[in-house]
Coordinates of C-alpha atoms in Angstrom, one line a residue:
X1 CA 24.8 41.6 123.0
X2 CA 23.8 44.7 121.6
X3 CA 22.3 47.9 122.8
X4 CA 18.8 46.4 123.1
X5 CA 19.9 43.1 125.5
X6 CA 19.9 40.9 121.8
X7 CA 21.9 38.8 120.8
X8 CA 23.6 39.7 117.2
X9 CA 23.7 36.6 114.9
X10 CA 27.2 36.3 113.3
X11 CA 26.9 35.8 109.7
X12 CA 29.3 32.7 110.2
X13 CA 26.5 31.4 112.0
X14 CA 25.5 27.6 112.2
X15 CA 22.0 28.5 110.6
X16 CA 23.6 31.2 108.1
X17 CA 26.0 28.1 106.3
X18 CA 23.4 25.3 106.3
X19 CA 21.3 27.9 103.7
X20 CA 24.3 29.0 101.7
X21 CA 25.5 25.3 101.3
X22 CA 21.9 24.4 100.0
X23 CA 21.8 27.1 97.4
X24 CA 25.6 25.9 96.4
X25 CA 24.0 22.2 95.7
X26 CA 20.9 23.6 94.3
X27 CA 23.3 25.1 91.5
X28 CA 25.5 22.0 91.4
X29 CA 22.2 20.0 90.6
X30 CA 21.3 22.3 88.2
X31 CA 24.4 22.5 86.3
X32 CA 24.4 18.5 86.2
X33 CA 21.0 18.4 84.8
X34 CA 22.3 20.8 81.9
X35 CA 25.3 18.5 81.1
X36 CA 23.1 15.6 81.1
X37 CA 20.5 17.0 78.7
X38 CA 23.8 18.5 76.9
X39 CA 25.8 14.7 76.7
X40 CA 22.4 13.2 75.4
X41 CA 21.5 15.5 73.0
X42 CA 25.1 15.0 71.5
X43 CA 25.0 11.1 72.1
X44 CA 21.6 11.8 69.9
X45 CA 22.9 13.5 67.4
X46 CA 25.4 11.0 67.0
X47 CA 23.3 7.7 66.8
X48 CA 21.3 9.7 64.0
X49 CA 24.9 10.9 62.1
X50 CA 25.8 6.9 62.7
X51 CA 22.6 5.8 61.1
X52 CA 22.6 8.0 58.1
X53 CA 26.7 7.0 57.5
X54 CA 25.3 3.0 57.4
X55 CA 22.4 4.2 55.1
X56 CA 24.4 5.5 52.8
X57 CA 27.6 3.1 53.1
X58 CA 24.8 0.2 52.3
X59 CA 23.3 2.4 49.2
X60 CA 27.3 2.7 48.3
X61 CA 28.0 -0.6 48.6
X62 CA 24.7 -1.9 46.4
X63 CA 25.4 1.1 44.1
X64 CA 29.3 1.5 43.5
X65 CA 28.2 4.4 40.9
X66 CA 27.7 7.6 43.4
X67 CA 25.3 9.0 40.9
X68 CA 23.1 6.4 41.4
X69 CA 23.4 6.1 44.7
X70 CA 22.4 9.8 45.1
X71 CA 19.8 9.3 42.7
X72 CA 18.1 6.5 45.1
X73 CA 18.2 8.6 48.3
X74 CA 16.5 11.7 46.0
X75 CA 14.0 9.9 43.6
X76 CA 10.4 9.1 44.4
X77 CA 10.4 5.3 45.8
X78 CA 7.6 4.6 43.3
X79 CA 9.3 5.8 40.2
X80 CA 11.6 2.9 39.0
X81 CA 8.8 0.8 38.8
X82 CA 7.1 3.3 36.6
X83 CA 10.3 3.3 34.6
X84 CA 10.2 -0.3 34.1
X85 CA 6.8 -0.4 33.3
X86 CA 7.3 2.0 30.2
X87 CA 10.4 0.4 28.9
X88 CA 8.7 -2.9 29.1
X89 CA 5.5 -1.1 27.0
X90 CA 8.1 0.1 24.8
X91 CA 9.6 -2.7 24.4
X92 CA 6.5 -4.5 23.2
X93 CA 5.5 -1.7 20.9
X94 CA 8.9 -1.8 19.2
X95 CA 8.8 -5.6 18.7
X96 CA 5.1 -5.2 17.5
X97 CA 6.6 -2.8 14.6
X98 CA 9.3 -4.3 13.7
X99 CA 7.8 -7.6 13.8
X100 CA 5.5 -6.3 11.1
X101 CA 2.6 -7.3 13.9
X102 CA 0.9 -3.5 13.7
X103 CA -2.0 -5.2 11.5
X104 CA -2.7 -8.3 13.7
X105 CA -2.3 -5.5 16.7
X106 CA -4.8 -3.3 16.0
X107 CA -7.2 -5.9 14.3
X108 CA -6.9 -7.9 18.3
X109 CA -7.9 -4.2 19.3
X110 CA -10.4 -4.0 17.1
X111 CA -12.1 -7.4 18.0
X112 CA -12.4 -7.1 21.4
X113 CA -13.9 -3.7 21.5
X114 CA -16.4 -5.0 18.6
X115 CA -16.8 -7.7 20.7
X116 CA -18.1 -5.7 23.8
X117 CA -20.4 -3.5 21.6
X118 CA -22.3 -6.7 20.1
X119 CA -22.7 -8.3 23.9
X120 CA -23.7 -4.6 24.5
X121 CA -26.8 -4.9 21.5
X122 CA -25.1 -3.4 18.7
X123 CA -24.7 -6.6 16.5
X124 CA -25.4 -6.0 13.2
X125 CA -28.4 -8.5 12.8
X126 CA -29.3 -7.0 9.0
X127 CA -27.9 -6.3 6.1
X128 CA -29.5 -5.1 3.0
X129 CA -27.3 -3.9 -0.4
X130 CA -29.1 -2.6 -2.8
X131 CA -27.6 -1.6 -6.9
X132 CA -26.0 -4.8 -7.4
X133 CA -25.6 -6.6 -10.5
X134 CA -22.2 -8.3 -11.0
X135 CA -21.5 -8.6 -7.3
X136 CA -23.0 -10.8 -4.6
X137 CA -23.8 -9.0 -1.6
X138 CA -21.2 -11.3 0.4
X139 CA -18.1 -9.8 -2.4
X140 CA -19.8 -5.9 -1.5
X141 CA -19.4 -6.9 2.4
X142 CA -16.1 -8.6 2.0
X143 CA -14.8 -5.5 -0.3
X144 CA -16.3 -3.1 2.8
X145 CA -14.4 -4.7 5.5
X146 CA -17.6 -6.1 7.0
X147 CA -17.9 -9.5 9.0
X148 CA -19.4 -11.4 11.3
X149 CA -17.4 -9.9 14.2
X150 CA -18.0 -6.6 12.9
X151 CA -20.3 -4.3 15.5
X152 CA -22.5 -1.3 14.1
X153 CA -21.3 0.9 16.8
X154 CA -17.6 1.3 15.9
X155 CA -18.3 0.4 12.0
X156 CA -17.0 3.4 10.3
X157 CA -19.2 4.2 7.7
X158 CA -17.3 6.5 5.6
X159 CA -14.0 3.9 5.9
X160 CA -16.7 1.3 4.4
X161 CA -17.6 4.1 1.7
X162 CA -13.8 4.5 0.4
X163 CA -13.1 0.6 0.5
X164 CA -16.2 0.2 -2.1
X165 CA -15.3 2.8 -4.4
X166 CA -12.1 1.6 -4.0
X167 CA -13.3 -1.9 -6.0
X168 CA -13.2 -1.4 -9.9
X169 CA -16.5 -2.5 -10.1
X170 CA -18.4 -0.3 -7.6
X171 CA -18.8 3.5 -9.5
X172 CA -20.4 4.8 -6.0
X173 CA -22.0 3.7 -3.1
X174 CA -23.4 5.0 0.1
X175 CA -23.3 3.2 3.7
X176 CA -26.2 4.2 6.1
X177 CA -26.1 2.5 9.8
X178 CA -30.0 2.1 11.3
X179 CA -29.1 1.6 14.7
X180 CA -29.5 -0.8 17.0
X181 CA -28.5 -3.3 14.3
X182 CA -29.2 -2.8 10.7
X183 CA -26.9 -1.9 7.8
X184 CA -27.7 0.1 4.4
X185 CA -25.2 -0.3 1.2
X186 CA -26.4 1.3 -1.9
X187 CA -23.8 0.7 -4.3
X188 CA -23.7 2.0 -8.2
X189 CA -21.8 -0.5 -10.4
X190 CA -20.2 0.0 -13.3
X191 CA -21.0 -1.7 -16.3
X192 CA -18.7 -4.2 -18.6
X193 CA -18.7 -2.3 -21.9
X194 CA -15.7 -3.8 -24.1
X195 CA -12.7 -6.5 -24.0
X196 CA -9.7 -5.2 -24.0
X197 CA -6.6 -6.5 -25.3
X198 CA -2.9 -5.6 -24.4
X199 CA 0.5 -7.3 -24.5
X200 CA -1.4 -10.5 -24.7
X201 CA -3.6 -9.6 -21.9
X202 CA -7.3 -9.5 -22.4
X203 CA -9.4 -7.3 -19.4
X204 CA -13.3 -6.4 -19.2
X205 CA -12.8 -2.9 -19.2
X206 CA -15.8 -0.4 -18.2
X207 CA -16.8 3.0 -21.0
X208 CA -14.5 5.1 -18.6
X209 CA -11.5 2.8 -19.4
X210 CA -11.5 1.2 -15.8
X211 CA -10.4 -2.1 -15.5
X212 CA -13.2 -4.1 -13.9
X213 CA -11.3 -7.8 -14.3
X214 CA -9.4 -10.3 -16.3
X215 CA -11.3 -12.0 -18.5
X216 CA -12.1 -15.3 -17.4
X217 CA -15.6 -16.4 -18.1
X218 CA -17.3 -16.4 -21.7
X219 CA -20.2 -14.5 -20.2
X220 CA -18.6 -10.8 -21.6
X221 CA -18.5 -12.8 -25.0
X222 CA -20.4 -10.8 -26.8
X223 CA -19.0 -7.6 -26.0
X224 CA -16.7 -5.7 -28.8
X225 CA -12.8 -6.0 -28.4
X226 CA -10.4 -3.3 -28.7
X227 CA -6.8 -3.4 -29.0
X228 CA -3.8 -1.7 -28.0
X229 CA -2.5 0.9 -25.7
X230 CA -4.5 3.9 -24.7
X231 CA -7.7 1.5 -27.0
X232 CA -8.9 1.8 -23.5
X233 CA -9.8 5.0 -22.5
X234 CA -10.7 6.2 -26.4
X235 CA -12.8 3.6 -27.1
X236 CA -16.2 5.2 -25.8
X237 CA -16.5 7.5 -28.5
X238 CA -15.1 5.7 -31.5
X239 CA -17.6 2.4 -31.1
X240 CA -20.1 5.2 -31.0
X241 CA -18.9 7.2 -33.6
X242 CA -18.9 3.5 -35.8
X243 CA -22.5 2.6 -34.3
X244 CA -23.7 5.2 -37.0
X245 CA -22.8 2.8 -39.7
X246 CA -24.9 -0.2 -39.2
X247 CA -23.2 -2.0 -42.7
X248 CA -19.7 -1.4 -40.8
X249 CA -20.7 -2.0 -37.2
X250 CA -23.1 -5.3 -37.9
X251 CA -19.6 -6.6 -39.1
X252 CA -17.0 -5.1 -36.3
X253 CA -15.0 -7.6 -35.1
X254 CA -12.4 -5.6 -33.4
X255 CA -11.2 -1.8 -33.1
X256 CA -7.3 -1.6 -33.0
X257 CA -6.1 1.4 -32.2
X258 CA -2.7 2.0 -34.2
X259 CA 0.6 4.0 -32.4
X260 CA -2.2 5.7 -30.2
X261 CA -2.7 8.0 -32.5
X262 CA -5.7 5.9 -35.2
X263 CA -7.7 3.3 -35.7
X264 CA -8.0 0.2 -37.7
X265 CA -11.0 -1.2 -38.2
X266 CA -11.1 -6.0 -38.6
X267 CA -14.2 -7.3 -40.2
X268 CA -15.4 -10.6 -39.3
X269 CA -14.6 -11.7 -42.5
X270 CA -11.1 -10.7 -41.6
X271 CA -11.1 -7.5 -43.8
X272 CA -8.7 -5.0 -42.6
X273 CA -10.0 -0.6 -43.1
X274 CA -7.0 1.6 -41.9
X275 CA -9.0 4.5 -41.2
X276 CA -7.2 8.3 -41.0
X277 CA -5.9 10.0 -37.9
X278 CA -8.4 12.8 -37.9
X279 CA -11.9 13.4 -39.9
X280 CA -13.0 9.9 -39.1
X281 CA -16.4 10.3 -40.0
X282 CA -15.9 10.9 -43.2
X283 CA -13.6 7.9 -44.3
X284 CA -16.4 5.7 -42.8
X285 CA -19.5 7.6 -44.6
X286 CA -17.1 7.5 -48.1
X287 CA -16.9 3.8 -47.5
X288 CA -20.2 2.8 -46.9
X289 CA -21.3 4.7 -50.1
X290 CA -18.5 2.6 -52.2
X291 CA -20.0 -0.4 -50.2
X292 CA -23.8 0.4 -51.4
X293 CA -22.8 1.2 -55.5
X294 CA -20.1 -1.9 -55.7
X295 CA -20.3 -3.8 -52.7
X296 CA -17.1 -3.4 -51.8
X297 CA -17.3 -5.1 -48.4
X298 CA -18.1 -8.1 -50.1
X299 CA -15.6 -8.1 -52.5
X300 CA -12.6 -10.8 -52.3
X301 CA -10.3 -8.3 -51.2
X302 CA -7.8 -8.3 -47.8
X303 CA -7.6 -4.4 -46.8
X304 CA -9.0 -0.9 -47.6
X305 CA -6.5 1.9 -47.2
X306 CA -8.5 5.1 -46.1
X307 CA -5.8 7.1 -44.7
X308 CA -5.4 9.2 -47.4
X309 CA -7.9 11.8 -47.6
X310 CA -8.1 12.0 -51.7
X311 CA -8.0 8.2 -52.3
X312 CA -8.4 4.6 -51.5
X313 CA -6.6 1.8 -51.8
X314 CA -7.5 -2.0 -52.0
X315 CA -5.5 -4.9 -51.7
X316 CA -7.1 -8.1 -53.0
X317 CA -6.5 -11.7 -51.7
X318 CA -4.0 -14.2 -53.3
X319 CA -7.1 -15.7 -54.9
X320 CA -8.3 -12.7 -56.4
X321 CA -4.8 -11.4 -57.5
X322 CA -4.0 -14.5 -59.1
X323 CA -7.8 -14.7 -61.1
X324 CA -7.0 -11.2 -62.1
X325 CA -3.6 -11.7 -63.4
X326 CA -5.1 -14.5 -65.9
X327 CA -7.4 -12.3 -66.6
X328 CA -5.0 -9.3 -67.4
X329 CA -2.8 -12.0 -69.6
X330 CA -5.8 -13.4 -71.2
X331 CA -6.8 -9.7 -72.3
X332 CA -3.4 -8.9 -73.4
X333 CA -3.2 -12.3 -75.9
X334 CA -6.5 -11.3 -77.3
X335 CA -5.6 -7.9 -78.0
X336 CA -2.0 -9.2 -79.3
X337 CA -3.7 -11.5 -81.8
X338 CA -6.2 -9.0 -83.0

């Protein structure tokens, strides 16, 4: 007891242990709730490591390259499709080129989208060509690129424009599109003006020298022929300069021009006039004046020489050489004898 009749508790007291012990297994609890929470974050962390290692052992074993391996776990998942996609679009362009395909290609293109514009109203329901002559209006269409699949929407007018003028016989033309349907060609043609012949070849040639076609057909009959290399393109202006001589021209039966350089006039009659390089005018004017005081382009003679500007010179036919040899001897006996 103490000094106040109390009993003094000994800290070895029944009471005094049974708190301490609970505070030991409080601790004891605590410290095994740690290590459990410890032992299965680390079991955790090991079923995710173990995962990842058969991820990658089974991207390993599909992929024996590491590259591409590490290139599967990185890459977006949609991207080798994408990849394949554009080789296999590659592949089909390269094919279509190589082919030599790239015309039927883009005409298929150019079909279908013609095809959607007509169901869409855009047909072209009228044509009208206006300025024709030689061509038919379905040779203009056909030489513009212009069907019956053809739409007005995606017709290009100015591609139409450049295929015309692109024909020999079309000078000019001018394409108007009247929507919804209608279609304007006005087309200037050029006209056939002479035949011209060339290593054999004989074209319908127009008074720029263009050559408009072979000749085929008897209908460009009547026009006047011309002959030889660069005949075509100097021909405008000689036949004019000749049309000024009605008694030569009414009897033109061809212009050859000689070494590109002069011309020869052929008769009908099959007289021959060499005509000179330069001052044309004048050799033609001397030889109709000799034509009106002997009729000389009537005469039985072969060729006139005109090339030299101070003379001319005539060669007669066999006939008329012959008749004026017998003549010469007969005037040399008679002058012998007298």
């Amino acid at each position: 007891m103490n000094g106040g009749g109390r009993l003094d508790r000994s800290l070895g007291s029944p009471g005094s242990k049974s708190g301490l012990l609970k505070g030991v297994d409080l601790l004891k609890e605590a410290d095994l709730i740690r290590l459990a929470a410890s032992g299965a974050g680390i079991l955790l962390r090991e079923q995710i490591a173990k995962l990842k290692r058969a991820r990658a052992e089974r991207l390993d074993a599909r992929n024996p390259n590491r590259a591409i391996a590490i290139l599967e776990r990185h890459v977006p998942r949609r991207l080798g499709a994408a990849l394949t996609v554009i080789v296999l679009a590659g592949s089909a362009a390269l094919g279509v080129i190589t082919g030599g395909h790239v015309d039927a290609a883009i005409a298929g293109l150019s079909d279908t989208r013609n095809a959607l514009a007509n169901a869409a109203g855009f047909r072209i329901t009228s044509v009208t060509v206006n300025g024709r002559k030689q061509l038919t209006q379905d040779e203009v269409l056909a030489v513009g690129g212009v069907n019956g699949r053809s739409s007005l929407l995606f017709l290009d007018a100015a591609g139409v424009r450049d295929s015309l003028k692109g024909d020999p016989w079309i000078a000019d033309a001018t394409v108007l599109k009247l929507y919804p349907g209608a279609l304007q060609i006005d087309i200037t043609e050029r006209r056939p003006f002479a035949l011209w012949q060339e290593d054999g070849k004989l074209s319908v040639i127009a008074d720029d020298g263009v050559v408009l076609e072979p000749y085929v057909t008897r209908r460009f009959a009547s026009l006047p022929l011309v002959v030889g290399k660069g005949a075509e393109t100097r021909a405008k202006d000689f036949l004019a300069l000749v049309a000024n001589y009605p008694v030569v021209n009414s009897q033109l039966k061809a212009a050859i021009f000689v070494g590109e350089r002069r011309w020869n006039l052929r008769l009908k009659d099959g007289l021959d006039i060499r005509l000179p390089e330069t001052d044309v005018g004048r050799a033609l004017a001397a030889l109709v004046k000799y034509d009106s005081e002997d009729k000389l382009l009537s005469r039985d003679i072969t060729a006139i020489d005109m090339r030299l500007p101070d003379r001319m010179t005539v060669r007669l036919s066999e006939e008329a050489a012959k008749a004026r040899e017998e003549q010469f001897k007969k005037s040399s006996k008679k002058a012998g004898s007298a």
